[in-house]
Coordinates of C-alpha atoms and ligand atoms in Angstrom, one line a residue:
Chain A
X740 CA 2.5 2.4 -45.0
X741 CA 4.0 5.1 -45.5
X742 CA 3.1 6.5 -42.3
X743 CA 4.6 3.6 -40.3
X744 CA 8.6 4.3 -42.3
X745 CA 8.5 7.4 -40.8
X746 CA 7.6 6.6 -37.0
X747 CA 9.6 3.8 -37.5
X748 CA 12.6 6.5 -38.1
X749 CA 11.5 8.0 -35.4
X750 CA 11.4 4.9 -32.7
X751 CA 15.0 4.9 -31.2
X752 CA 15.2 8.4 -30.2
X753 CA 11.5 8.5 -29.0
X754 CA 12.8 5.3 -26.7
X755 CA 15.8 7.3 -25.7
X756 CA 13.8 10.9 -25.0
X757 CA 15.4 12.2 -27.4
X758 CA 13.0 13.5 -30.3
X759 CA 12.0 16.9 -29.9
X760 CA 7.8 17.4 -28.2
X761 CA 6.2 17.7 -31.6
X762 CA 7.4 14.5 -33.0
X763 CA 7.0 12.1 -29.7
X764 CA 3.5 13.4 -29.7
X765 CA 2.7 13.2 -33.2
X766 CA 4.6 9.3 -33.0
X767 CA 2.0 9.2 -29.1
X768 CA -0.7 9.7 -31.6
X769 CA 0.5 7.4 -34.2
X770 CA 1.1 4.7 -31.9
X771 CA -2.1 4.8 -30.1
X772 CA -4.0 3.5 -33.4
X773 CA -0.9 1.4 -34.7
X774 CA -0.7 -1.9 -33.4
X775 CA 2.3 -3.0 -35.7
X776 CA 4.4 0.4 -34.7
X777 CA 3.7 -0.6 -30.9
X778 CA 5.0 -3.6 -31.5
X779 CA 8.0 -2.4 -33.1
X780 CA 9.3 0.0 -30.5
X781 CA 8.5 -2.7 -27.5
X782 CA 11.2 -5.0 -29.3
X783 CA 13.4 -1.7 -29.5
X784 CA 12.6 -1.3 -25.6
X785 CA 13.7 -5.0 -24.8
X786 CA 17.1 -4.4 -26.7
X787 CA 18.4 -2.4 -24.0
X788 CA 17.8 -4.9 -21.4
X789 CA 19.0 -7.6 -23.5
X790 CA 22.1 -5.5 -23.2
X791 CA 22.4 -4.5 -20.1
X792 CA 21.4 -8.4 -18.3
X793 CA 24.7 -9.6 -20.3
X794 CA 26.7 -7.2 -18.6
X795 CA 25.0 -7.7 -15.0
X796 CA 26.4 -10.5 -14.3
X797 CA 30.1 -9.8 -14.8
X798 CA 32.5 -9.1 -12.0
X799 CA 35.0 -7.4 -11.9
X800 CA 38.3 -9.5 -11.2
X801 CA 39.8 -8.3 -7.3
X802 CA 42.9 -7.2 -8.5
X803 CA 41.5 -4.8 -11.2
X804 CA 42.0 -2.3 -9.2
X805 CA 45.6 -3.2 -8.2
X806 CA 47.1 -3.6 -11.4
X807 CA 46.1 0.0 -12.3
X808 CA 47.4 1.1 -9.6
X809 CA 50.6 -0.5 -9.9
X810 CA 50.9 0.2 -13.5
X811 CA 50.4 4.2 -12.6
X812 CA 52.6 3.9 -9.8
X813 CA 50.7 4.5 -7.1
X814 CA 51.2 0.8 -5.7
X815 CA 54.4 1.3 -4.0
X816 CA 52.5 2.4 -0.8
X817 CA 49.8 0.1 -0.6
X818 CA 52.8 -2.8 -1.3
X819 CA 55.0 -1.2 1.6
X820 CA 52.5 -1.4 3.7
X821 CA 51.7 -5.4 2.9
X822 CA 55.0 -6.1 3.7
X823 CA 55.7 -5.0 6.3
X824 CA 52.3 -6.6 8.1
X825 CA 53.8 -10.3 7.3
X826 CA 57.2 -10.0 9.1
X827 CA 55.6 -7.5 11.8
X828 CA 53.1 -10.1 12.9
X829 CA 55.4 -13.8 13.4
X830 CA 57.2 -11.4 14.9
X831 CA 54.7 -10.6 17.6
X832 CA 53.5 -14.8 17.4
X833 CA 57.2 -15.7 18.0
X834 CA 57.9 -13.7 21.1
X835 CA 54.4 -14.4 22.9
X836 CA 55.5 -18.1 22.6
X837 CA 59.1 -17.5 23.7
X838 CA 57.5 -15.6 26.6
X839 CA 54.9 -18.6 27.2
X840 CA 57.7 -21.0 27.0
X841 CA 59.7 -18.7 29.1
X842 CA 56.9 -18.5 31.7
X843 CA 56.1 -22.3 31.9
X844 CA 60.2 -23.6 32.1
X845 CA 60.6 -21.0 35.3
X846 CA 57.7 -22.6 36.3
X847 CA 58.6 -25.7 36.0
X848 CA 61.9 -25.6 37.5
X849 CA 60.6 -23.3 40.5
X850 CA 58.3 -26.5 41.2
X851 CA 61.3 -29.3 40.5
X852 CA 64.8 -28.1 40.9
X853 CA 64.4 -25.1 43.4
X854 CA 66.4 -22.3 42.5
X855 CA 68.8 -20.7 44.6
X856 CA 67.3 -17.6 46.0
X857 CA 69.4 -15.2 44.4
X858 CA 69.2 -16.7 41.0
X859 CA 68.3 -13.8 38.5
X860 CA 64.5 -13.7 37.4
X861 CA 64.0 -12.1 33.7
X862 CA 61.1 -9.6 33.9
X863 CA 59.4 -10.7 31.3
X864 CA 55.8 -10.2 32.3
X865 CA 56.2 -6.3 31.0
X866 CA 57.0 -7.5 27.4
X867 CA 53.8 -8.9 26.5
X868 CA 52.2 -6.2 26.0
X869 CA 54.5 -3.4 23.9
X870 CA 55.3 -6.3 21.6
X871 CA 51.7 -6.4 21.3
X872 CA 51.5 -3.1 20.9
X873 CA 53.5 -3.4 18.0
X874 CA 50.8 -5.2 15.5
X875 CA 49.9 -3.0 12.6
X876 CA 46.3 -2.6 11.7
X877 CA 45.0 -4.8 9.8
X878 CA 45.5 -3.6 6.1
X879 CA 42.3 -2.4 3.9
X880 CA 40.9 -4.9 1.7
X881 CA 40.0 -3.9 -1.7
X882 CA 35.9 -3.6 -2.0
X883 CA 34.7 -6.0 -4.2
X884 CA 31.7 -5.3 -6.1
Chain B
X776 CA 32.0 15.8 25.7
X777 CA 30.5 15.5 22.3
X778 CA 33.5 17.9 21.3
X779 CA 36.2 16.7 23.0
X780 CA 35.9 12.9 21.6
X781 CA 35.4 14.1 17.7
X782 CA 39.2 15.0 17.4
X783 CA 39.9 11.6 18.5
X784 CA 37.3 10.1 16.8
X785 CA 38.0 11.4 13.8
X786 CA 41.9 10.9 13.6
X787 CA 41.2 7.3 15.1
X788 CA 39.3 6.0 11.5
X789 CA 39.2 7.6 8.3
X790 CA 35.8 7.6 7.4
X791 CA 35.7 11.1 6.8
X792 CA 38.1 11.1 4.0
X793 CA 35.8 8.5 2.4
X794 CA 32.5 9.6 3.1
X795 CA 33.9 12.8 1.4
X796 CA 35.3 11.1 -1.1
X797 CA 32.1 9.0 -1.7
X798 CA 29.7 12.1 -2.2
X799 CA 32.3 14.2 -4.1
X800 CA 31.7 14.9 -7.6
X801 CA 33.2 13.8 -10.8
X802 CA 34.4 17.5 -11.8
X803 CA 35.5 17.8 -8.3
X804 CA 37.2 14.2 -8.4
X805 CA 39.2 15.2 -11.2
X806 CA 40.2 18.3 -9.7
X807 CA 41.5 16.3 -7.4
X808 CA 43.3 14.0 -9.1
X809 CA 45.2 17.3 -11.1
X810 CA 46.6 18.0 -7.9
X811 CA 48.2 14.4 -6.9
X812 CA 45.1 12.8 -4.9
X813 CA 45.6 9.4 -5.3
X814 CA 42.5 8.7 -3.3
X815 CA 40.5 11.0 -5.5
X816 CA 41.6 8.4 -8.4
X817 CA 40.9 5.3 -6.5
X818 CA 37.7 6.6 -6.1
X819 CA 37.0 7.3 -9.7
X820 CA 38.4 3.8 -10.9
X821 CA 35.9 2.5 -8.3
X822 CA 33.1 4.7 -9.2
X823 CA 33.7 3.9 -13.4
X824 CA 35.4 0.3 -12.9
X825 CA 32.1 -2.0 -13.7
X826 CA 30.9 0.3 -16.7
X827 CA 34.0 0.8 -18.3
X828 CA 34.5 -3.0 -18.1
X829 CA 31.4 -3.5 -18.8
X830 CA 31.5 -1.7 -22.4
X831 CA 35.1 -3.8 -22.8
X832 CA 33.0 -6.6 -22.6
X833 CA 31.0 -5.5 -25.0
X834 CA 33.2 -4.4 -27.7
X835 CA 35.9 -7.6 -27.4
X836 CA 33.0 -10.2 -26.8
X837 CA 36.1 -11.6 -24.0
X838 CA 36.0 -11.0 -20.4
X839 CA 40.5 -11.9 -20.2
X840 CA 40.5 -8.8 -23.1
X841 CA 37.8 -6.4 -21.4
X842 CA 40.2 -6.1 -18.3
X843 CA 43.0 -5.6 -20.0
X844 CA 41.5 -3.1 -22.2
X845 CA 39.7 -1.1 -19.5
X846 CA 42.5 -0.8 -17.0
X847 CA 44.6 -0.1 -19.8
X848 CA 41.9 3.2 -20.6
X849 CA 42.4 3.8 -16.6
X850 CA 46.2 3.7 -17.1
X851 CA 45.4 5.8 -20.3
X852 CA 43.0 8.5 -18.0
X853 CA 45.7 8.8 -15.9
X854 CA 48.7 9.7 -18.2
X855 CA 46.4 12.2 -19.7
X856 CA 44.4 14.1 -16.7
X857 CA 46.3 16.9 -16.1
X858 CA 45.7 17.7 -20.1
X859 CA 41.6 17.0 -19.0
X860 CA 39.8 20.4 -19.1
X861 CA 36.3 19.4 -18.4
X862 CA 34.6 20.2 -22.0
X863 CA 33.1 16.9 -21.6
X864 CA 31.8 15.0 -18.6
X865 CA 34.7 12.7 -16.9
X866 CA 32.5 10.0 -17.8
X867 CA 32.0 10.5 -21.6
X868 CA 35.6 11.3 -21.7
X869 CA 36.5 8.0 -20.4
X870 CA 34.4 5.8 -22.4
X871 CA 36.4 7.8 -25.4
X872 CA 39.1 6.5 -24.6
X873 CA 37.6 2.3 -23.8
X874 CA 36.2 2.8 -26.9
X875 CA 39.6 4.1 -28.3
X876 CA 42.0 1.2 -26.4
X877 CA 38.9 -1.0 -27.7
X878 CA 38.9 0.1 -31.2
X879 CA 43.0 -0.1 -31.3
X880 CA 42.5 -4.1 -29.9
X881 CA 40.0 -4.7 -32.8
X882 CA 42.0 -3.5 -35.2
X883 CA 45.2 -5.9 -34.3
X884 CA 43.1 -8.4 -33.4
X885 CA 42.1 -8.5 -37.2
X886 CA 39.6 -11.4 -37.0
X887 CA 35.9 -11.2 -36.3
X888 CA 34.4 -13.2 -33.4
X889 CA 33.1 -17.0 -33.7
X890 CA 30.4 -18.5 -31.8
X891 CA 33.2 -20.9 -31.1
X892 CA 35.0 -17.5 -29.4
X893 CA 33.2 -16.3 -27.5
X894 CA 33.8 -17.7 -23.7
X895 CA 31.3 -18.1 -20.8
X896 CA 31.0 -15.0 -19.1
X897 CA 32.5 -15.4 -15.4
X898 CA 29.2 -15.4 -14.0
X899 CA 26.7 -17.0 -11.2
X900 CA 25.0 -19.7 -12.6
X901 CA 21.7 -18.3 -13.7
X902 CA 19.0 -19.9 -15.5
X903 CA 19.6 -22.0 -18.9
X904 CA 17.4 -19.5 -21.2
X905 CA 18.9 -16.6 -19.8
X906 CA 22.8 -17.7 -20.3
X907 CA 21.2 -18.4 -24.4
X908 CA 20.0 -15.1 -24.3
X909 CA 23.3 -13.3 -23.4
X910 CA 25.3 -15.4 -25.0
X911 CA 22.8 -14.6 -28.7
X912 CA 22.6 -10.6 -27.6
X913 CA 27.0 -11.4 -27.4
X914 CA 26.7 -13.1 -31.1
X915 CA 24.3 -10.5 -32.4
X916 CA 27.0 -7.4 -30.8
X917 CA 30.0 -8.8 -32.0
X918 CA 28.3 -9.3 -35.7
X919 CA 27.4 -5.5 -35.6
X920 CA 29.7 -3.1 -37.9
X921 CA 31.7 -1.9 -35.0
X922 CA 30.0 1.5 -35.9
X923 CA 26.5 1.1 -34.9
X924 CA 27.9 -1.1 -32.0
X925 CA 29.9 1.7 -30.2
X926 CA 26.6 4.0 -30.6
X927 CA 24.9 1.5 -29.3
X928 CA 26.7 0.6 -26.3
X929 CA 27.9 4.6 -25.3
X930 CA 24.2 4.5 -25.0
X931 CA 23.3 2.0 -23.5
X932 CA 25.8 0.2 -21.0
X933 CA 27.4 4.9 -20.8
X934 CA 24.5 6.0 -20.8
X935 CA 25.4 8.9 -22.2
X936 CA 22.9 11.4 -23.9
X937 CA 23.0 12.2 -27.4
X938 CA 25.1 15.5 -27.2
X939 CA 27.2 13.5 -24.8
X940 CA 27.5 10.4 -27.4
X941 CA 28.5 12.7 -29.8
X942 CA 31.8 14.4 -28.3
X943 CA 32.9 11.2 -27.4
X944 CA 32.6 10.2 -31.0
X945 CA 33.3 13.6 -32.5
X946 CA 30.2 13.1 -34.3
X947 CA 27.4 15.3 -35.3
X948 CA 24.6 14.8 -33.1
X949 CA 22.1 13.8 -36.5
X950 CA 24.9 10.8 -36.8
X951 CA 24.0 9.8 -33.4
X952 CA 20.8 10.2 -34.1
X953 CA 20.6 7.4 -37.0
X954 CA 23.1 5.4 -36.0
X955 CA 21.7 4.9 -33.1
X956 CA 18.1 4.0 -34.9
X957 CA 20.4 2.0 -37.5
X958 CA 22.1 0.2 -34.6
X959 CA 19.1 -1.0 -32.9
X960 CA 17.1 -2.1 -36.3
X961 CA 20.5 -4.1 -37.3
X962 CA 20.4 -5.7 -33.6
X963 CA 16.6 -6.7 -34.0
X964 CA 17.0 -8.1 -37.5
X965 CA 20.8 -10.2 -36.5
X966 CA 18.5 -11.6 -33.6
X967 CA 15.7 -12.4 -35.4
X968 CA 18.0 -14.7 -38.3
X969 CA 19.8 -15.9 -35.2
X970 CA 17.1 -17.2 -33.8
X971 CA 15.9 -18.8 -36.9
X972 CA 18.8 -20.4 -37.2
X973 CA 19.1 -21.8 -34.1
X974 CA 15.1 -23.1 -34.5
Ligands
ZN827 ZN1 2.4 2.2 -37.4

């Protein structure tokens, strides 16, 4: 039918809400009487969902932003921050282990081999808070979408 | 009491910055980018990485290529943002750059994407009919003439208005209107052809 063909030319714009009001009204009137055009518009409507369904599960890789930021020269700051962290954390751990060892050795020797009363005792207890105070805050992770 | 606490809270963490950025409009963010705000660029990136990737993915049919293209587009955006005058919306401008980047890659590739080349999407496992539908959709899109595919994707994935698509592609509104109609007709015909050949 000629009427159907004229209507079908407008279906796409109608679906997009881009059809002038007068033509939209004419189209709606036709749809009320024409089963074929109703089926046609339902099928066209499904295309949007089909296309969006494909990309819906698409995942952005975790380093997407980082790669862009590196390419534009914005990544240096973050990288510098990251380079500091692996250095600082092990240092703190090593310091704590050493302190613990020192404490144990001191404790062990004070019980088994009593030291002369004037032997210098290292003031270790005050070191721990200072060392742990140097811990870096966790680098904020890239948000994953 | 509250007054005394607030400055300390603000300086201790930086959620306030983040909230302000999240609430900022694209216009505000592009202006901030032009003033060298790294955080504003990051926010635009986080806002648009997914739609830009989706658009590139549909145009190229390959997830890895799409990532490369979308990233390249963002780098181009960064380079061109000092000259961006806001004649069009940021999204329109971005999608135009993504589209051009993809078209350039397709031109260089100079090969039709065959069904074998359409790799599995990196997605959560979904029911098999959904996978089949997705594969067919991608196949149909890859078989469409690029001119039709581009307007359809800008409309469906970019959710741009006809005016915005016309601006993005430098086309008259009437051409956008007729191409979209043809694109949908073509999509439907190819879909039916593929369904029949698959039975
Ligand atoms: Zn009809």
